[in-house]
Amino acid sequence: KNEVEQSPQNLTAQEGEFITINCSYSVGISALHWLQQHPGGGIVSLFMLSSGKKKHGRLIATINIQEKHSSLHITASHPRDSAVYICAVTVRGSQGNLIFGKGTKLSVKP
Amino acid sequence: DAGVIQSPRHEVTEMGQEVTLRCKPISGHNSLFWYRQTMMRGLELLIYFNNNVPIDDSGMPEDRFSAKMPNASFSTLKIQPSEPRDSAVYFCASSLQGAYMEQYFGPGTRLTVT
């Protein structure tokens, strides 16, 4: 069993829809990261959080430490949001190395 | 800042050849990570350095892989001899040291071993 599980694996949405991607983990963590990988392959860090909720533009990330679960929400989705979204965790006690989920491939249709 | 720089961006080589991947971290960052991405396994940590010292190399697949960080601004990942199963995208990332620091990824090196 993977230590970081994401769902769904693939997601197709119409432009304007509200999108939720889920991440569950089975280890104690220091922090959870949401990353975006563009079709060209580059990886960008969207959020790093250890509690509560963070918002940046149309993106919102939440984490529930007790339930070991995080969600990434995209409001008013747009075709340019099409990418692979990757959840990763920093295991508690480690010095920063990440363990990754398999990613969620999002396609937003106009 | 130019961000994390990796070279080459693409590498095609024949089985048995030596391959060297290079990474220049963001200036001032003292943690450096090498990751590998494949379709089957996704992203995996290979090795990471703090202050140029290797901290955890448990992700290095086997003795054919080696990594060095001779100074704070340069790291190499070497595969010798290369095999077709090493074909993947290799990412380098850097951050300030610590568990709560955001990591910045390089553009990756796409390696194909024929």
Tab-separated table of C-alpha atoms in Angstrom:
chain	number	residue	atom	x	y	z
A	1	LYS	CA	0.000	0.000	0.000
A	2	ASN	CA	1.334	3.437	-0.928
A	3	GLU	CA	1.957	5.830	1.931
A	4	VAL	CA	0.294	8.622	-0.053
A	5	GLU	CA	-2.897	7.911	-1.985
A	6	GLN	CA	-4.661	10.311	-4.301
A	7	SER	CA	-8.106	10.241	-5.869
A	8	PRO	CA	-9.282	10.376	-8.502
A	9	GLN	CA	-6.450	9.285	-10.805
A	10	ASN	CA	-8.044	11.071	-13.741
A	11	LEU	CA	-10.573	13.881	-13.782
A	12	THR	CA	-12.306	15.606	-16.674
A	13	ALA	CA	-14.286	18.762	-16.027
A	14	GLN	CA	-16.058	21.461	-17.975
A	15	GLU	CA	-14.768	24.992	-17.754
A	16	GLY	CA	-16.232	26.766	-14.756
A	17	GLU	CA	-16.780	23.663	-12.640
A	18	PHE	CA	-15.635	23.338	-9.027
A	19	ILE	CA	-12.966	20.661	-8.706
A	20	THR	CA	-11.798	18.641	-5.724
A	21	ILE	CA	-8.759	16.371	-5.584
A	22	ASN	CA	-8.199	14.250	-2.490
A	23	CYS	CA	-5.073	12.988	-0.758
A	24	SER	CA	-4.806	10.526	2.115
A	25	TYR	CA	-1.621	9.505	3.865
A	26	SER	CA	-0.712	6.819	6.352
A	27	VAL	CA	2.401	8.232	8.041
A	28	GLY	CA	3.033	10.994	10.539
A	29	ILE	CA	3.959	14.126	8.694
A	30	SER	CA	5.596	17.486	9.236
A	31	ALA	CA	4.011	19.061	6.180
A	32	LEU	CA	1.953	18.280	3.103
A	33	HIS	CA	2.672	19.718	-0.318
A	34	TRP	CA	0.530	20.166	-3.391
A	35	LEU	CA	2.486	20.315	-6.638
A	36	GLN	CA	1.414	21.028	-10.192
A	37	GLN	CA	3.104	19.375	-13.147
A	38	HIS	CA	2.458	21.072	-16.447
A	39	PRO	CA	2.031	19.141	-19.704
A	40	GLY	CA	5.570	20.218	-20.589
A	41	GLY	CA	6.860	18.424	-17.495
A	42	GLY	CA	7.848	21.259	-15.147
A	43	ILE	CA	6.879	20.928	-11.472
A	44	VAL	CA	5.702	23.896	-9.432
A	45	SER	CA	4.919	23.978	-5.743
A	46	LEU	CA	1.384	25.267	-5.140
A	47	PHE	CA	0.998	24.922	-1.388
A	48	MET	CA	2.800	23.655	1.667
A	49	LEU	CA	0.642	23.257	4.761
A	50	SER	CA	0.731	21.579	8.137
A	51	SER	CA	-2.680	22.616	9.429
A	52	GLY	CA	-5.879	24.354	8.435
A	53	LYS	CA	-6.385	25.937	5.072
A	54	LYS	CA	-4.523	28.038	2.507
A	55	LYS	CA	-5.867	29.985	-0.459
A	56	HIS	CA	-4.137	31.365	-3.497
A	57	GLY	CA	-6.318	32.833	-6.195
A	58	ARG	CA	-8.781	30.156	-7.309
A	59	LEU	CA	-6.903	27.398	-5.484
A	60	ILE	CA	-7.688	26.291	-1.951
A	61	ALA	CA	-5.886	23.586	0.025
A	62	THR	CA	-7.135	22.107	3.274
A	63	ILE	CA	-5.701	19.536	5.633
A	64	ASN	CA	-7.174	17.502	8.480
A	65	ILE	CA	-4.287	16.145	10.531
A	66	GLN	CA	-6.459	13.866	12.670
A	67	GLU	CA	-7.989	12.206	9.626
A	68	LYS	CA	-4.705	12.277	7.651
A	69	HIS	CA	-6.456	13.798	4.697
A	70	SER	CA	-6.016	16.822	2.466
A	71	SER	CA	-8.028	18.292	-0.375
A	72	LEU	CA	-7.133	20.633	-3.208
A	73	HIS	CA	-10.016	22.669	-4.596
A	74	ILE	CA	-10.107	24.673	-7.799
A	75	THR	CA	-12.942	27.148	-8.181
A	76	ALA	CA	-14.172	28.349	-11.596
A	77	SER	CA	-11.882	25.912	-13.399
A	78	HIS	CA	-10.251	26.928	-16.658
A	79	PRO	CA	-8.552	24.942	-19.443
A	80	ARG	CA	-5.197	26.359	-18.327
A	81	ASP	CA	-5.677	24.444	-15.049
A	82	SER	CA	-5.195	21.213	-17.026
A	83	ALA	CA	-2.188	19.518	-15.464
A	84	VAL	CA	-1.192	16.709	-13.137
A	85	TYR	CA	-1.644	17.592	-9.473
A	86	ILE	CA	0.633	15.744	-7.077
A	87	CYS	CA	0.275	15.403	-3.327
A	88	ALA	CA	3.494	14.874	-1.365
A	89	VAL	CA	4.345	14.658	2.332
A	90	THR	CA	7.375	15.344	4.463
A	91	VAL	CA	7.546	12.480	6.929
A	92	ARG	CA	7.827	13.598	10.553
A	93	GLY	CA	11.400	13.301	11.721
A	94	SER	CA	12.876	13.493	8.239
A	95	GLN	CA	14.835	16.466	7.052
A	96	GLY	CA	12.663	17.483	4.175
A	97	ASN	CA	12.593	14.701	1.620
A	98	LEU	CA	9.209	14.140	0.025
A	99	ILE	CA	7.078	11.030	-0.492
A	100	PHE	CA	4.750	11.451	-3.440
A	101	GLY	CA	1.307	10.313	-4.453
A	102	LYS	CA	0.815	9.040	-7.993
A	103	GLY	CA	-0.860	12.247	-9.119
A	104	THR	CA	-4.260	13.264	-10.484
A	105	LYS	CA	-4.470	14.135	-14.152
A	106	LEU	CA	-6.950	16.973	-14.620
A	107	SER	CA	-8.346	17.969	-17.985
A	108	VAL	CA	-10.616	21.002	-18.165
A	109	LYS	CA	-12.620	21.272	-21.380
A	110	PRO	CA	-13.742	24.644	-22.771
B	1	ASP	CA	17.233	34.184	-9.567
B	2	ALA	CA	17.366	31.717	-12.448
B	3	GLY	CA	15.835	28.925	-10.418
B	4	VAL	CA	17.214	25.402	-10.289
B	5	ILE	CA	19.225	24.639	-13.401
B	6	GLN	CA	19.638	21.153	-14.802
B	7	SER	CA	21.646	19.916	-17.734
B	8	PRO	CA	21.299	18.351	-20.144
B	9	ARG	CA	17.545	18.663	-20.689
B	10	HIS	CA	17.509	15.555	-22.851
B	11	GLU	CA	19.963	12.694	-23.035
B	12	VAL	CA	19.853	9.680	-25.314
B	13	THR	CA	22.513	7.062	-24.787
B	14	GLU	CA	23.199	3.431	-25.463
B	15	MET	CA	23.102	0.737	-22.840
B	16	GLY	CA	26.401	0.426	-21.040
B	17	GLN	CA	27.433	4.046	-21.453
B	18	GLU	CA	28.130	6.392	-18.550
B	19	VAL	CA	25.614	9.181	-18.019
B	20	THR	CA	26.171	12.300	-15.907
B	21	LEU	CA	23.329	14.611	-14.972
B	22	ARG	CA	24.066	18.033	-13.525
B	23	CYS	CA	22.245	20.375	-11.188
B	24	LYS	CA	22.812	23.906	-9.941
B	25	PRO	CA	20.564	24.733	-6.963
B	26	ILE	CA	19.141	28.140	-6.133
B	27	SER	CA	21.783	30.295	-4.519
B	28	GLY	CA	21.478	30.209	-0.734
B	29	HIS	CA	19.589	26.929	-0.608
B	30	ASN	CA	21.392	24.329	1.471
B	31	SER	CA	19.282	21.245	0.756
B	32	LEU	CA	19.371	19.477	-2.596
B	33	PHE	CA	17.253	16.551	-3.724
B	34	TRP	CA	17.470	14.182	-6.688
B	35	TYR	CA	14.173	12.575	-7.767
B	36	ARG	CA	13.281	10.160	-10.556
B	37	GLN	CA	9.907	10.029	-12.320
B	38	THR	CA	8.628	7.053	-14.296
B	39	MET	CA	5.183	6.139	-15.540
B	40	MET	CA	5.101	3.030	-13.397
B	41	ARG	CA	6.407	4.389	-10.100
B	42	GLY	CA	5.753	8.124	-10.281
B	43	LEU	CA	8.157	10.413	-8.430
B	44	GLU	CA	10.686	8.853	-6.080
B	45	LEU	CA	13.492	10.271	-3.989
B	46	LEU	CA	16.931	9.019	-4.967
B	47	ILE	CA	19.195	10.969	-2.610
B	48	TYR	CA	19.336	14.252	-0.774
B	49	PHE	CA	22.074	16.472	0.600
B	50	ASN	CA	22.133	18.990	3.426
B	51	ASN	CA	25.065	21.409	3.373
B	52	ASN	CA	26.725	19.312	0.647
B	53	VAL	CA	26.622	16.153	2.811
B	54	PRO	CA	24.573	13.143	1.642
B	55	ILE	CA	21.893	12.499	4.266
B	56	ASP	CA	19.792	9.704	2.813
B	57	ASP	CA	20.735	7.671	-0.254
B	58	SER	CA	18.395	4.771	0.442
B	59	GLY	CA	16.494	5.565	-2.735
B	60	MET	CA	19.503	5.028	-4.984
B	61	PRO	CA	18.572	1.893	-6.926
B	62	GLU	CA	21.931	0.161	-6.954
B	63	ASP	CA	25.669	0.647	-7.143
B	64	ARG	CA	25.428	1.832	-10.713
B	65	PHE	CA	24.083	5.121	-9.372
B	66	SER	CA	26.236	7.658	-7.559
B	67	ALA	CA	25.759	11.291	-6.593
B	68	LYS	CA	28.130	13.990	-5.470
B	69	MET	CA	27.870	17.552	-4.255
B	70	PRO	CA	31.391	18.986	-4.261
B	71	ASN	CA	30.178	22.488	-3.344
B	72	ALA	CA	27.021	24.403	-2.537
B	73	SER	CA	26.324	25.329	-6.150
B	74	PHE	CA	26.764	22.049	-8.001
B	75	SER	CA	25.683	18.428	-7.857
B	76	THR	CA	25.986	15.478	-10.204
B	77	LEU	CA	24.106	12.216	-10.572
B	78	LYS	CA	26.038	9.555	-12.428
B	79	ILE	CA	24.846	6.249	-13.839
B	80	GLN	CA	27.525	3.776	-14.885
B	81	PRO	CA	26.810	1.566	-16.729
B	82	SER	CA	23.388	2.725	-17.893
B	83	GLU	CA	20.550	0.297	-18.636
B	84	PRO	CA	17.247	0.703	-20.521
B	85	ARG	CA	15.310	0.538	-17.226
B	86	ASP	CA	17.049	3.738	-16.137
B	87	SER	CA	15.039	5.634	-18.747
B	88	ALA	CA	13.073	8.269	-16.821
B	89	VAL	CA	12.900	11.968	-16.062
B	90	TYR	CA	15.357	12.983	-13.365
B	91	PHE	CA	14.494	16.077	-11.323
B	92	CYS	CA	16.711	18.078	-9.049
B	93	ALA	CA	15.115	20.268	-6.381
B	94	SER	CA	16.511	22.628	-3.776
B	95	SER	CA	15.263	24.286	-0.623
B	96	LEU	CA	16.373	25.922	2.555
B	97	GLN	CA	17.167	23.255	5.110
B	98	GLY	CA	14.329	21.913	7.181
B	99	ALA	CA	11.109	19.963	7.113
B	100	TYR	CA	8.866	22.980	6.564
B	101	MET	CA	10.553	24.433	3.545
B	102	GLU	CA	9.093	24.665	0.062
B	103	GLN	CA	11.067	22.833	-2.596
B	104	TYR	CA	11.888	24.353	-5.954
B	105	PHE	CA	12.203	21.950	-8.857
B	106	GLY	CA	14.437	22.116	-11.878
B	107	PRO	CA	13.035	21.449	-15.361
B	108	GLY	CA	14.244	17.859	-15.308
B	109	THR	CA	16.482	15.753	-17.542
B	110	ARG	CA	14.714	13.246	-19.776
B	111	LEU	CA	17.015	10.225	-20.079
B	112	THR	CA	16.514	7.555	-22.712
B	113	VAL	CA	18.762	4.508	-22.667
B	114	THR	CA	18.490	2.346	-25.775
